[in-house]
Short mmCIF file of C-alpha atoms and ligand atoms in Angstrom, two decimals:
data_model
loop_
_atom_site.label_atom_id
_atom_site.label_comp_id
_atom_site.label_asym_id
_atom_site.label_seq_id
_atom_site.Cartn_x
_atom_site.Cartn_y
_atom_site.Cartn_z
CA UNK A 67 -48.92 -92.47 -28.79
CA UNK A 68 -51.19 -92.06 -31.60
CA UNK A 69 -50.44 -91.99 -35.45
CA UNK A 70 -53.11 -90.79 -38.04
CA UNK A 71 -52.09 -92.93 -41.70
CA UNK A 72 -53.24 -90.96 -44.93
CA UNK A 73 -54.33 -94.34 -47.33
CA UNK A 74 -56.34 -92.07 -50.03
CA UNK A 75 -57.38 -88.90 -51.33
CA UNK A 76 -54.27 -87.18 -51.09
CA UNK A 77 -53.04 -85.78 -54.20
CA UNK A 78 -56.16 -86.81 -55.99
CA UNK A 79 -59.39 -85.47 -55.09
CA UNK A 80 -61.16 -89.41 -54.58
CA UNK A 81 -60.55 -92.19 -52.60
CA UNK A 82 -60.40 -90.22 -49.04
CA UNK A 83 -59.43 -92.79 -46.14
CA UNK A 84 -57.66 -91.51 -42.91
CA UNK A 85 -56.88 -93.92 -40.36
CA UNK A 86 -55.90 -93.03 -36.82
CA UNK A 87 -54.71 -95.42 -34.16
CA UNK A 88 -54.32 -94.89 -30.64
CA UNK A 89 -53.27 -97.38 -27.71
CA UNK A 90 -53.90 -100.36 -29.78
CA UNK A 91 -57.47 -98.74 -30.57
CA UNK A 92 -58.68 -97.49 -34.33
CA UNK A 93 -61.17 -95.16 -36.07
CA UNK A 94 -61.38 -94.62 -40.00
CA UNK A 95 -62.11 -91.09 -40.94
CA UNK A 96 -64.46 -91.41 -44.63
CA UNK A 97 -64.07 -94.52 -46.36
CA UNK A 98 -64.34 -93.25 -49.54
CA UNK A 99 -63.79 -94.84 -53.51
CA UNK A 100 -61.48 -94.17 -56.30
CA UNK A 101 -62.87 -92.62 -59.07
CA UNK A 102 -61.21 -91.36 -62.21
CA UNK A 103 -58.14 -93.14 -65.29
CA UNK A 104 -57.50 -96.61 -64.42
CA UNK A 105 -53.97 -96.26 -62.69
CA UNK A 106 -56.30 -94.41 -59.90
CA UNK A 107 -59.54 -96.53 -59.58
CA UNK A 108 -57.46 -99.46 -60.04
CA UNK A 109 -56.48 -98.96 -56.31
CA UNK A 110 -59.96 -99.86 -54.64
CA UNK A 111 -58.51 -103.73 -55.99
CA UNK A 112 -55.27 -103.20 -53.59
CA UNK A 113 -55.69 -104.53 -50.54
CA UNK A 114 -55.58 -101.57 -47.83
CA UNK A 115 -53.06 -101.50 -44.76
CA UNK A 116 -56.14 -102.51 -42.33
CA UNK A 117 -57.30 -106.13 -44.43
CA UNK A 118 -56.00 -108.08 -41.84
CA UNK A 119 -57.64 -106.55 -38.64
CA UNK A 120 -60.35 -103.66 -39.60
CA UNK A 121 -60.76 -100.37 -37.86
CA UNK A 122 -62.72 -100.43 -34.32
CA UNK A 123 -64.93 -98.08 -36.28
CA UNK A 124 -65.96 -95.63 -39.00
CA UNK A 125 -66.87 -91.72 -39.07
CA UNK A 126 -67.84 -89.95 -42.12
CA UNK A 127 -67.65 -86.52 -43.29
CA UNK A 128 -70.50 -86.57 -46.24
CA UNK A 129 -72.19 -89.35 -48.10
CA UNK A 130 -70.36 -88.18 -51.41
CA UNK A 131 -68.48 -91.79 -53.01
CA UNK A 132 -65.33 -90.80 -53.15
CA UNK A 133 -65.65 -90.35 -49.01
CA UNK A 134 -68.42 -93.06 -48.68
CA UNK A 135 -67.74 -95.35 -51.60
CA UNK A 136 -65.44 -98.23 -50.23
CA UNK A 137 -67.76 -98.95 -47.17
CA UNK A 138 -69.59 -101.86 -48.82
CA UNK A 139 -65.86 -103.47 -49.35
CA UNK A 140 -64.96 -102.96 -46.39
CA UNK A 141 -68.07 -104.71 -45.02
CA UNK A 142 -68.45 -107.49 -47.98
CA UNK A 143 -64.52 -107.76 -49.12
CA UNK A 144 -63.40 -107.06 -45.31
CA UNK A 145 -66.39 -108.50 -43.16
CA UNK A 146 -66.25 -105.14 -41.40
CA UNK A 147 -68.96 -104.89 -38.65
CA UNK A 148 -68.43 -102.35 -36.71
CA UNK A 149 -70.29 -98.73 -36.62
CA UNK A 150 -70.41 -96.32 -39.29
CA UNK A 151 -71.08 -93.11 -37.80
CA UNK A 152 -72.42 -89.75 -39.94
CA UNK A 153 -75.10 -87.59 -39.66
CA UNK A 154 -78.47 -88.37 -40.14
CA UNK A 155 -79.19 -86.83 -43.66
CA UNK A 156 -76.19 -88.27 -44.35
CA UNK A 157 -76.93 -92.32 -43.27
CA UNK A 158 -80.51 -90.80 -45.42
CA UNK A 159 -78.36 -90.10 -48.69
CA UNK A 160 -76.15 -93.56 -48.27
CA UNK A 161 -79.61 -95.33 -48.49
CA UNK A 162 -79.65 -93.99 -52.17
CA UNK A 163 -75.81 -93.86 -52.90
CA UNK A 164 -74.64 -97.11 -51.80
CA UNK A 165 -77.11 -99.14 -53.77
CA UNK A 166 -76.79 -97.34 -57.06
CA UNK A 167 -72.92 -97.23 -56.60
CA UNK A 168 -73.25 -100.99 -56.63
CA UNK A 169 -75.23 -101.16 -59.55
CA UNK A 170 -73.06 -99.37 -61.39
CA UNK A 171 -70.32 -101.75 -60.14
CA UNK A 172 -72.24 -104.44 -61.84
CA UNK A 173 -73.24 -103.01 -64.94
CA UNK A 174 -69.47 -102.18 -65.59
CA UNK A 175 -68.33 -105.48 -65.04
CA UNK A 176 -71.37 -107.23 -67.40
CA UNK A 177 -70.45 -104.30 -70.19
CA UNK A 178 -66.95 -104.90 -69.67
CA UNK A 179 -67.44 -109.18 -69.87
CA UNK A 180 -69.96 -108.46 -72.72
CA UNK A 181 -67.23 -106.27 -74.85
CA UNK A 182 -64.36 -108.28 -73.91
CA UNK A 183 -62.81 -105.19 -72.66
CA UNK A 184 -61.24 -106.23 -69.30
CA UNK A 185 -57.67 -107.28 -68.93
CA UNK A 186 -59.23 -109.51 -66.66
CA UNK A 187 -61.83 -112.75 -66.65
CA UNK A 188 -64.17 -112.54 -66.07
CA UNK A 189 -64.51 -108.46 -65.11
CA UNK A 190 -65.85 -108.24 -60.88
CA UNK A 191 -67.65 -105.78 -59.53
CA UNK A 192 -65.58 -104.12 -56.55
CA UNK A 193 -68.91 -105.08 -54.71
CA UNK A 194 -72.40 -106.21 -55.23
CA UNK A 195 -76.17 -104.59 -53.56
CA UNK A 196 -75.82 -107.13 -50.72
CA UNK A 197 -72.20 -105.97 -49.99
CA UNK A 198 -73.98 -102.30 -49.85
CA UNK A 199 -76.72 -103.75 -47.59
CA UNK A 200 -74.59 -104.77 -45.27
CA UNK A 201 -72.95 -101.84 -45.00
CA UNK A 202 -76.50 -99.89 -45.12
CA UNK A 203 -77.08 -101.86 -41.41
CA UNK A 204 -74.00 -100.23 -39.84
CA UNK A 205 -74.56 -96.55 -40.19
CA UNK A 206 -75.48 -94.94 -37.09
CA UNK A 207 -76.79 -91.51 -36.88
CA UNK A 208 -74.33 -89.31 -34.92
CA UNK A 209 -75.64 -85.81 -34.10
CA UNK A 210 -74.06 -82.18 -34.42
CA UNK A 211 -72.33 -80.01 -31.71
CA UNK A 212 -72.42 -82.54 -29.32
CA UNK A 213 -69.02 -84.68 -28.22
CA UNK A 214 -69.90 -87.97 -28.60
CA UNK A 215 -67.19 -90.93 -27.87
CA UNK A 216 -65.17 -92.83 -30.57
CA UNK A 217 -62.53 -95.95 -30.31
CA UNK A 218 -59.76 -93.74 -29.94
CA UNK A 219 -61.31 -90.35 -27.87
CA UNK A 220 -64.01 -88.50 -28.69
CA UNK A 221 -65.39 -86.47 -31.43
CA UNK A 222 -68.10 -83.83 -33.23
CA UNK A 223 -69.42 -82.66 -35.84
CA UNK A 224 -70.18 -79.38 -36.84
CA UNK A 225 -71.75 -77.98 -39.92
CA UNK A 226 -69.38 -77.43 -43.58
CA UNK A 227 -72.46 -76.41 -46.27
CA UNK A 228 -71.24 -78.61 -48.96
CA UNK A 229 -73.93 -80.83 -49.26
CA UNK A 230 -76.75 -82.59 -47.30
CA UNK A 231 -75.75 -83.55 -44.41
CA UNK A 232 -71.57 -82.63 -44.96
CA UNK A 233 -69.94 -81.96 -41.44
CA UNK A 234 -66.77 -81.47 -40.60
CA UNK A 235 -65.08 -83.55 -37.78
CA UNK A 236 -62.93 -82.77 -35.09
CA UNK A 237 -61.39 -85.74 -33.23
CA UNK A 238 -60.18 -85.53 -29.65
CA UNK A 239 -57.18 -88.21 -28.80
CA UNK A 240 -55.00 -87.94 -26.25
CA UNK A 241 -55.28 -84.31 -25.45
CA UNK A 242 -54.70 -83.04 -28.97
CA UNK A 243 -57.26 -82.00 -31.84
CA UNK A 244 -57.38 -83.11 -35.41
CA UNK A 245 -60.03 -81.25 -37.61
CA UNK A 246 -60.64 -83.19 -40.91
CA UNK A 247 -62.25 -80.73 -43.17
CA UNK A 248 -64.14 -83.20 -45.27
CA UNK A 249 -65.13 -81.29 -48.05
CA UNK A 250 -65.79 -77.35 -47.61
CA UNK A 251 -68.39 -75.44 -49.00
CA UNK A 252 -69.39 -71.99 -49.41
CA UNK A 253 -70.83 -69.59 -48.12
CA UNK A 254 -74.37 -67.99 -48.86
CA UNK A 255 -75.23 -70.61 -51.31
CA UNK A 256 -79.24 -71.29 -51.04
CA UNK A 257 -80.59 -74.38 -49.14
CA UNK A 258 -77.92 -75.55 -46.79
CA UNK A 259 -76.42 -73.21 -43.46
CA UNK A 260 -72.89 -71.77 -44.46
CA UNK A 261 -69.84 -73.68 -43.11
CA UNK A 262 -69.04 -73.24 -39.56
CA UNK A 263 -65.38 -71.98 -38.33
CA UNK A 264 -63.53 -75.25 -36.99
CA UNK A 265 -62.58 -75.21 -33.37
CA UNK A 266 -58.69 -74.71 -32.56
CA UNK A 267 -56.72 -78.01 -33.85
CA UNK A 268 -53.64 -79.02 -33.16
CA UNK A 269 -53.26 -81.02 -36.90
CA UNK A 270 -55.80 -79.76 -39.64
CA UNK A 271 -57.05 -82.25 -42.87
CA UNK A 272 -57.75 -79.41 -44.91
CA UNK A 273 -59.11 -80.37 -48.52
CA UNK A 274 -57.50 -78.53 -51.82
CA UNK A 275 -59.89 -79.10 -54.79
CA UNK A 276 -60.14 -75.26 -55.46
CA UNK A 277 -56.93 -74.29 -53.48
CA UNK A 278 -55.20 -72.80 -56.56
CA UNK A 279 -58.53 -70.95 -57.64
CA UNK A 280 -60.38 -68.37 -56.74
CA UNK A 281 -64.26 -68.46 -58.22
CA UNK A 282 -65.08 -65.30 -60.50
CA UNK A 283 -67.03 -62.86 -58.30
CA UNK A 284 -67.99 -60.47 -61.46
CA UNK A 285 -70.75 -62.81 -62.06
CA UNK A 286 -73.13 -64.49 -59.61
CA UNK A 287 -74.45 -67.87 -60.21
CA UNK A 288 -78.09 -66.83 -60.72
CA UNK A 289 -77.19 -64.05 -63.57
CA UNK A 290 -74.37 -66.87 -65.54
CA UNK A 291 -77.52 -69.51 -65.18
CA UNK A 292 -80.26 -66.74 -66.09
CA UNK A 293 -77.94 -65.76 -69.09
CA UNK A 294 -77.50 -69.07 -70.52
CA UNK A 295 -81.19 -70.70 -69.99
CA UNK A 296 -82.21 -67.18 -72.12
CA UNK A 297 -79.60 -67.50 -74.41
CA UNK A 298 -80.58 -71.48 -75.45
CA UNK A 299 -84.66 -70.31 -75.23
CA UNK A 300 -83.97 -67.91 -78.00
CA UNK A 301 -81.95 -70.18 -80.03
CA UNK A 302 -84.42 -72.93 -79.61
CA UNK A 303 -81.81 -75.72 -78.08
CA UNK A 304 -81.36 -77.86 -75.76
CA UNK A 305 -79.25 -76.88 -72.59
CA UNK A 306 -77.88 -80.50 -70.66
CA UNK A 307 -76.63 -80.17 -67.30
CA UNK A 308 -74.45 -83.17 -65.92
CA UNK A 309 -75.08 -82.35 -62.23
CA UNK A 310 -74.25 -84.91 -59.26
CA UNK A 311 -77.49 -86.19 -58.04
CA UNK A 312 -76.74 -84.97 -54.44
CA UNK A 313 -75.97 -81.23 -54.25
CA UNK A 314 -75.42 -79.45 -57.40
CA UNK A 315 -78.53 -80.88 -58.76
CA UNK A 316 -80.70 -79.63 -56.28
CA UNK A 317 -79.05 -76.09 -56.51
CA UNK A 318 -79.60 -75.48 -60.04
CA UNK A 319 -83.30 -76.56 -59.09
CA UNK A 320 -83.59 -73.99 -56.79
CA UNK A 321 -81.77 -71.52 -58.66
CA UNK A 322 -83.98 -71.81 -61.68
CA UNK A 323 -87.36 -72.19 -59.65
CA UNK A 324 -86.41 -68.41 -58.21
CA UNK A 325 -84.91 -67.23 -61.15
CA UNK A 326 -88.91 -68.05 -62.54
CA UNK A 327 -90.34 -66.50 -59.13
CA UNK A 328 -88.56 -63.45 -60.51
CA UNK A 329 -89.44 -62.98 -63.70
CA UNK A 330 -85.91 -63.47 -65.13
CA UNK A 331 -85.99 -66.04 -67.22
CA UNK A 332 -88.45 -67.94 -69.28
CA UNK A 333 -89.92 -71.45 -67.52
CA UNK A 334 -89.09 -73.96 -69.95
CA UNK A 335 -89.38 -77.63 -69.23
CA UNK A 336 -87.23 -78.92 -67.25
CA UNK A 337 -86.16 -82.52 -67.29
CA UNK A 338 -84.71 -83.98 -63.86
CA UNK A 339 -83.18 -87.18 -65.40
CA UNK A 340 -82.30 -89.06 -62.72
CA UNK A 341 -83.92 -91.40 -59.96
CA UNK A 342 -81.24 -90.50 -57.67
CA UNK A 343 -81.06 -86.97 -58.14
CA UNK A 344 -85.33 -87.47 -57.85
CA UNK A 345 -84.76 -89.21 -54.01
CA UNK A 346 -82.18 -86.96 -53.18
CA UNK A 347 -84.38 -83.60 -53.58
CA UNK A 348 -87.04 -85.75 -51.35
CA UNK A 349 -84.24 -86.17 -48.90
CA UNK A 350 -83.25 -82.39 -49.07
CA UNK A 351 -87.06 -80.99 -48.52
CA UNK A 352 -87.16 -83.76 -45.55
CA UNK A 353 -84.25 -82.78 -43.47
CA UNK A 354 -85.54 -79.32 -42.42
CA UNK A 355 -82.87 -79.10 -39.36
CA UNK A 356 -80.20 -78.44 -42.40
CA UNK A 357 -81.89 -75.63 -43.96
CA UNK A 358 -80.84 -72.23 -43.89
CA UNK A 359 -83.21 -69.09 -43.11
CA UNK A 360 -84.74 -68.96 -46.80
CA UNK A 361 -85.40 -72.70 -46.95
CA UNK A 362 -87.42 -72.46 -43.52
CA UNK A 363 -89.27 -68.85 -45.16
CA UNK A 364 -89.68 -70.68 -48.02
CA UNK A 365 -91.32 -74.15 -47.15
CA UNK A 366 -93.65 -71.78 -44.19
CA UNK A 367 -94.73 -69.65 -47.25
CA UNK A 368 -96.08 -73.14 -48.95
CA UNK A 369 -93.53 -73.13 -52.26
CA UNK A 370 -92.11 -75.65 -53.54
CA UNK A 371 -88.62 -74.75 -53.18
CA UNK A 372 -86.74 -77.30 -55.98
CA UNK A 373 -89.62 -76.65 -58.49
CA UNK A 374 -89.36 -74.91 -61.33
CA UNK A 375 -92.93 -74.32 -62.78
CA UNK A 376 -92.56 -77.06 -65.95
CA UNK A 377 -90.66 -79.62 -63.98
CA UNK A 378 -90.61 -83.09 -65.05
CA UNK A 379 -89.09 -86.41 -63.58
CA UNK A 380 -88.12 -88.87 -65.88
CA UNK A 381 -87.88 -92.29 -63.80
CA UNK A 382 -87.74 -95.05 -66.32
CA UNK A 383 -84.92 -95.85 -69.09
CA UNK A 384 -87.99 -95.43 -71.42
CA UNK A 385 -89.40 -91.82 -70.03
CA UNK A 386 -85.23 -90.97 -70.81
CA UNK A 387 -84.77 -92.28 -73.93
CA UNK A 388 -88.50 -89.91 -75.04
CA UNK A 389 -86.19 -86.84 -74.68
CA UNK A 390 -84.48 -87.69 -77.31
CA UNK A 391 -87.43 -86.83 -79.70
CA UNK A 392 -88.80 -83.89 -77.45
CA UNK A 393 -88.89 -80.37 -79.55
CA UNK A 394 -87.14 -77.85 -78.06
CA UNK A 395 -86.36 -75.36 -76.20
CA UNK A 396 -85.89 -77.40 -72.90
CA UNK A 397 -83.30 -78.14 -70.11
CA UNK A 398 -82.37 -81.19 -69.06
CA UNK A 399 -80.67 -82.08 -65.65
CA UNK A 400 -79.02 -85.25 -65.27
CA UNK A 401 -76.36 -87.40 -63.38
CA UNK A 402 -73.01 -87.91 -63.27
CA UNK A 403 -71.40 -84.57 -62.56
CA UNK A 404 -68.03 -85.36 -64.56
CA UNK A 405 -69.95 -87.17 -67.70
CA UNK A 406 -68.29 -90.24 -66.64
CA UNK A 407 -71.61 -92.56 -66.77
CA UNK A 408 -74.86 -92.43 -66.00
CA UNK A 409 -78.36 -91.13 -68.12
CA UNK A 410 -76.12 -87.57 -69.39
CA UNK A 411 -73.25 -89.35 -71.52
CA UNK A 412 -76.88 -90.37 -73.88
CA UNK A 413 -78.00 -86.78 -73.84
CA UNK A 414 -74.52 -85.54 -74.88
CA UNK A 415 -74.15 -88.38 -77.56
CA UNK A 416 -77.32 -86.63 -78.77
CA UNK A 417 -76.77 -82.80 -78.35
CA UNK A 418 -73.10 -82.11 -78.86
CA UNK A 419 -73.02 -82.34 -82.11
CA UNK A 420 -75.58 -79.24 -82.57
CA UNK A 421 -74.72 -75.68 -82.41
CA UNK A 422 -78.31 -74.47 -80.87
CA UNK A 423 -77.79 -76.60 -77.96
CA UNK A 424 -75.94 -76.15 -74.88
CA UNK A 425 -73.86 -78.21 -72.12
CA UNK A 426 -73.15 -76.49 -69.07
CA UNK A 427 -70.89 -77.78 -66.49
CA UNK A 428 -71.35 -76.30 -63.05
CA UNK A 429 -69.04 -78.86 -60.76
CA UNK A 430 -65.65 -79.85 -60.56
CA UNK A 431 -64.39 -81.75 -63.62
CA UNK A 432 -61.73 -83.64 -62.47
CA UNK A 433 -58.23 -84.97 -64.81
CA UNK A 434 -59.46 -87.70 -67.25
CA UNK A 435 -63.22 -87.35 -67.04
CA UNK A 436 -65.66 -86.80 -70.64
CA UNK A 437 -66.10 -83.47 -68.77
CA UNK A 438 -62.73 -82.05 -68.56
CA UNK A 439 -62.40 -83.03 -72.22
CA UNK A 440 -65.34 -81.16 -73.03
CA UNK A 441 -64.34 -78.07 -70.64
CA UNK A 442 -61.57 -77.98 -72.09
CA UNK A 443 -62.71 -77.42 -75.43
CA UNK A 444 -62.16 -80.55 -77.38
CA UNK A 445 -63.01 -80.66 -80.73
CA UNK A 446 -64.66 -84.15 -80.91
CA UNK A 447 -64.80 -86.59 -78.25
CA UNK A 448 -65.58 -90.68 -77.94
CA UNK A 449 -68.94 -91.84 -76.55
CA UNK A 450 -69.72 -95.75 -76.58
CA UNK A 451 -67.19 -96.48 -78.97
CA UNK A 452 -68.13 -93.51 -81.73
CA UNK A 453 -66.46 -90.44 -82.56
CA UNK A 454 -68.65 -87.26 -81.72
CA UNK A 455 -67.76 -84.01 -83.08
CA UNK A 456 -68.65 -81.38 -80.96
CA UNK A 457 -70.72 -78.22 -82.09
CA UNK A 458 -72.46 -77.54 -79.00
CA UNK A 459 -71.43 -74.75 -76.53
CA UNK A 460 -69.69 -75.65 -73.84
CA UNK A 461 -69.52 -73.94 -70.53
CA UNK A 462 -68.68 -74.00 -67.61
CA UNK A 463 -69.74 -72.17 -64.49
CA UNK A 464 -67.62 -71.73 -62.08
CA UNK A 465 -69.67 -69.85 -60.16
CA UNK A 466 -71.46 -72.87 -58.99
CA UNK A 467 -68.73 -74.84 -57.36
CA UNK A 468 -69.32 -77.02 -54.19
CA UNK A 469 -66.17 -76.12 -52.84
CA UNK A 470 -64.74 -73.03 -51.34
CA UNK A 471 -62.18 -71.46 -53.10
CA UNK A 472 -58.45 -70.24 -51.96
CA UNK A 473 -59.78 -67.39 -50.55
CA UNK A 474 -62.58 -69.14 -48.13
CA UNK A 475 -60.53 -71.52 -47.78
CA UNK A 476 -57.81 -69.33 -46.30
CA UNK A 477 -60.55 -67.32 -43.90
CA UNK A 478 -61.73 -70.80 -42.65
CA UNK A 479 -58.44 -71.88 -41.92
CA UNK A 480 -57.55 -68.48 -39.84
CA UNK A 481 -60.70 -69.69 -37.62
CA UNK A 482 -59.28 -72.88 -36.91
CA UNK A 483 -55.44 -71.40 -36.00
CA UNK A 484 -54.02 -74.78 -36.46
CA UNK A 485 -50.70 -75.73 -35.41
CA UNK A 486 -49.91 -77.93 -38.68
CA UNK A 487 -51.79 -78.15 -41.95
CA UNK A 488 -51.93 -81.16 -43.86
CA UNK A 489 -53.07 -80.52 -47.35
CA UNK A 490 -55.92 -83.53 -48.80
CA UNK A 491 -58.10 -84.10 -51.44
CA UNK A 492 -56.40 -81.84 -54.19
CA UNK A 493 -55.08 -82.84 -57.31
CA UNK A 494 -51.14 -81.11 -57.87
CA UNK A 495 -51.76 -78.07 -58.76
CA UNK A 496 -54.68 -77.44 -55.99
CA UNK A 497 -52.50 -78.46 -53.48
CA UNK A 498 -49.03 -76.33 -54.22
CA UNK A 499 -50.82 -73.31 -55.25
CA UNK A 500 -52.75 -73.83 -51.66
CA UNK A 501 -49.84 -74.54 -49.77
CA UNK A 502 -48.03 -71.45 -50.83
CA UNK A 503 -50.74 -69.18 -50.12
CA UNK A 504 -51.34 -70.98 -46.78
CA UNK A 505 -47.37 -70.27 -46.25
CA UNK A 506 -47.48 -66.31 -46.48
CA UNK A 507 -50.08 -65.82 -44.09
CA UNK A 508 -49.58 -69.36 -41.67
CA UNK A 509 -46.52 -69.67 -39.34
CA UNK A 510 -47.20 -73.50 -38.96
CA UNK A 511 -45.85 -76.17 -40.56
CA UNK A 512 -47.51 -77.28 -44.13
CA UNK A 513 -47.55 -81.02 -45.28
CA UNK A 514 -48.56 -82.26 -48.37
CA UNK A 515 -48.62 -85.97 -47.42
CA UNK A 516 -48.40 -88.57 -50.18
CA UNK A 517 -50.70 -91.76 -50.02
CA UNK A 518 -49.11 -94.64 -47.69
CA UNK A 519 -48.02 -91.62 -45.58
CA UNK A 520 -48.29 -91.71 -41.51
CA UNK A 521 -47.52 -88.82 -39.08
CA UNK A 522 -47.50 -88.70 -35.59
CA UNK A 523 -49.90 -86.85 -33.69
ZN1 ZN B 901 -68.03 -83.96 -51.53
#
């Protein structure tokens, strides 16, 4: 008998951790972090259900940290050292990740010591670099299409266009098929291949971030981006993008750098504010067997593909902090997606209180996050400790999303003619608008599983 346990990203879109167990045997499906409020990254402190004996081994979907993030507890906290299996842009991207997500672990726990902020003392980091090293020397590369054999069966990976290196996985145990969707992208975006159809599955993970949405098709992602880089050129302003260094960054790269090719829009300077986001494009040229038919064209025909014609990188603290004096008009692109930390939460200090300027949001902005504030169209906001009115446009395009909506997410589904559907990685909302759409066109059943939940399979 085999049982599959659902210990994170459930009804919040972070944190994703399924563990399934068969004959005594184990394998952990993403290992990813709590992000977000307190009450929800307070749970990477609880002890999970596997402290005491650790899975046989771990498979990932996509080197994003909210399905990555926890792997150097597991291996520091948790001694874990078995494999970590993913694809091999994706063990590529961890070499970035990991590290910096342990930096940042530190620097929140010195700020936090430093301010006296933390209900507790000292403030720890949930794990330090050598924690992420370790976990660096487990990942194995595991290839696409091809059945290879886990702890508990056997399993593959097949492509799902999110990001670098995102698959989807479909494990094999005991003569049925789970499909865990990971995250799923969309189709026709540039760079990556679209997502593939999932094989028939007897139980199907399918993720929910968008599954009460459907993106606005009136307006494709290259006119809302041409619109707004020519509406902050004639106004002379500065347009900040918080973009995640893996994915969306890249995108908007591309985006402008053929938006340029075209003639329709100006070519400002563009500002690519973030070492990550820097390696990560390096990492995205480099993996050629993700690339779609216009990324092969493209690098054959000798262009540059993520570079607009006045891009800069800005590496040091001290190339950064110039920006702040640099005339405008100019763009600048910068990490984290959500505003929640990183080199943007300076730039907005800076820019929202100006009407010329511009902050465009082009991911998900998820409950609780200096983003959703600001999407949402509050009036002033706090940034390190000071009030900061907001004059600045704010927008949001939802054209650029990283996930597919209800509708793709429906047609995907219909490929994969599941026998149950268990609803992940959505907050409320996502989820029951999902699940009744799923129900008027699906005969099967339709969970919504809560964390701590197991089901048999
Ligand atoms: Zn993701």
């Amino acid at each position: 008998m085999s049982s599959l346990a659902f210990l994170g990203g459930t009804d919040t879109v972070t944190g994703s951790k399924f563990l399934l167990t068969s004959g005594g045997r184990s394998l952990l499906v993403d290992c990813g972090m709590f992000q977000g409020p307190r009450e929800i990254s307070q749970l990477n402190w609880q002890d999970p259900p596997f402290a005491a004996a650790p899975p046989d081994e771990v498979l990932l979907t996509h080197a994003h940290i909210d399905h990555s993030g926890y792997l150097p507890r597991l291996a520091g906290r948790y001694a874990y050292e078995g494999p970590v299996r993913a694809t091999a842009a994706t063990v590529d991207l961890l070499g970035v990740m990991l590290p910096d997500a342990a930096r940042l672990q530190e620097e929140t726990a010195e700020y936090l010591n430093r301010k006296g902020y933390s209900r507790h003392h000292p403030a720890l980091p949930l794990y330090t670099p050598e924690d992420a090293e370790r976990a660096l020397r487990l990942l194995q590369p595991a290839p696409y299409h091809e059945w290879f054999p886990v702890p508990v069966g056997q399993a593959r990976l097949a492509d799902a266009g999110h990001i670098l290196g995102a698959a989807h996985v479909t494990v094999e145990v005991e003569g049925r098929r789970l499909v865990f969707s990971g995250d799923v992208g969309r189709w026709g975006i540039p760079v990556l291949k679209d997502p593939e159809p999932p094989a028939g599955a007897d139980l199907l993970l399918l993720e929910s971030t968008y599954g009460g949405r459907d993106h606005p098709d009136d307006l494709d992602p290259d006119s809302a981006l041409a619109a707004i880089v020519k509406r902050v050129a004639g106004r002379r302003g500065v347009m900040v993008i918080p973009a995640f260094a893996v994915g969306r960054s890249q995108e908007i790269l591309f985006r402008l750098r053929r938006l340029e090719d075209e003639g329709r829009v100006p070519a400002l300077p563009v500002y690519l504010d973030s070492p990550m986001s820097i390696e990560a494009t390096e990492l995205y040229r480099a993996h050629v067997e993700e690339h779609d038919r216009e990324m092969k064209a493209l690098e054959q025909a000798g262009v540059a593909p993520f570079r607009p014609a006045r891009l800069r990188l800005t590496r040091t603290v001290e190339e950064s902090k110039r920006l702040n004096d640099l005339e405008p008009p100019f763009i600048v692109l910068s990490a984290s997606g959500m505003a929640t930390g990183g080199r943007v939460v300076h730039h907005l200090k800076r820019r929202l209180p100006f009407s010329q300027n511009l902050v465009a949001f082009v991911g998900y902005q998820a409950v609780g996050t200096l983003g959703r504030s600001l999407v949402d169209g509050a009036p002033r906001v706090h940034i390190h400790g000071d009030e900061v009115e907001v004059r600045a446009e704010v927008v949001m395009l939802d054209a650029f999303s990283a996930h597919a909506d209800q509708g793709e997410l429906l047609r995907w589904v219909q490929a994969a003619a599941p026998r149950r559907i268990a609803l992940v990685h959505g907050e409320d909302e996502g989820r029951q608008a999902l699940a009744g759409a799923l129900r008027e066109v699906f005969a099967g059943e339709v969970l919504l599983p809560a964390r701590g939940d197991s089901l048999e399979v």
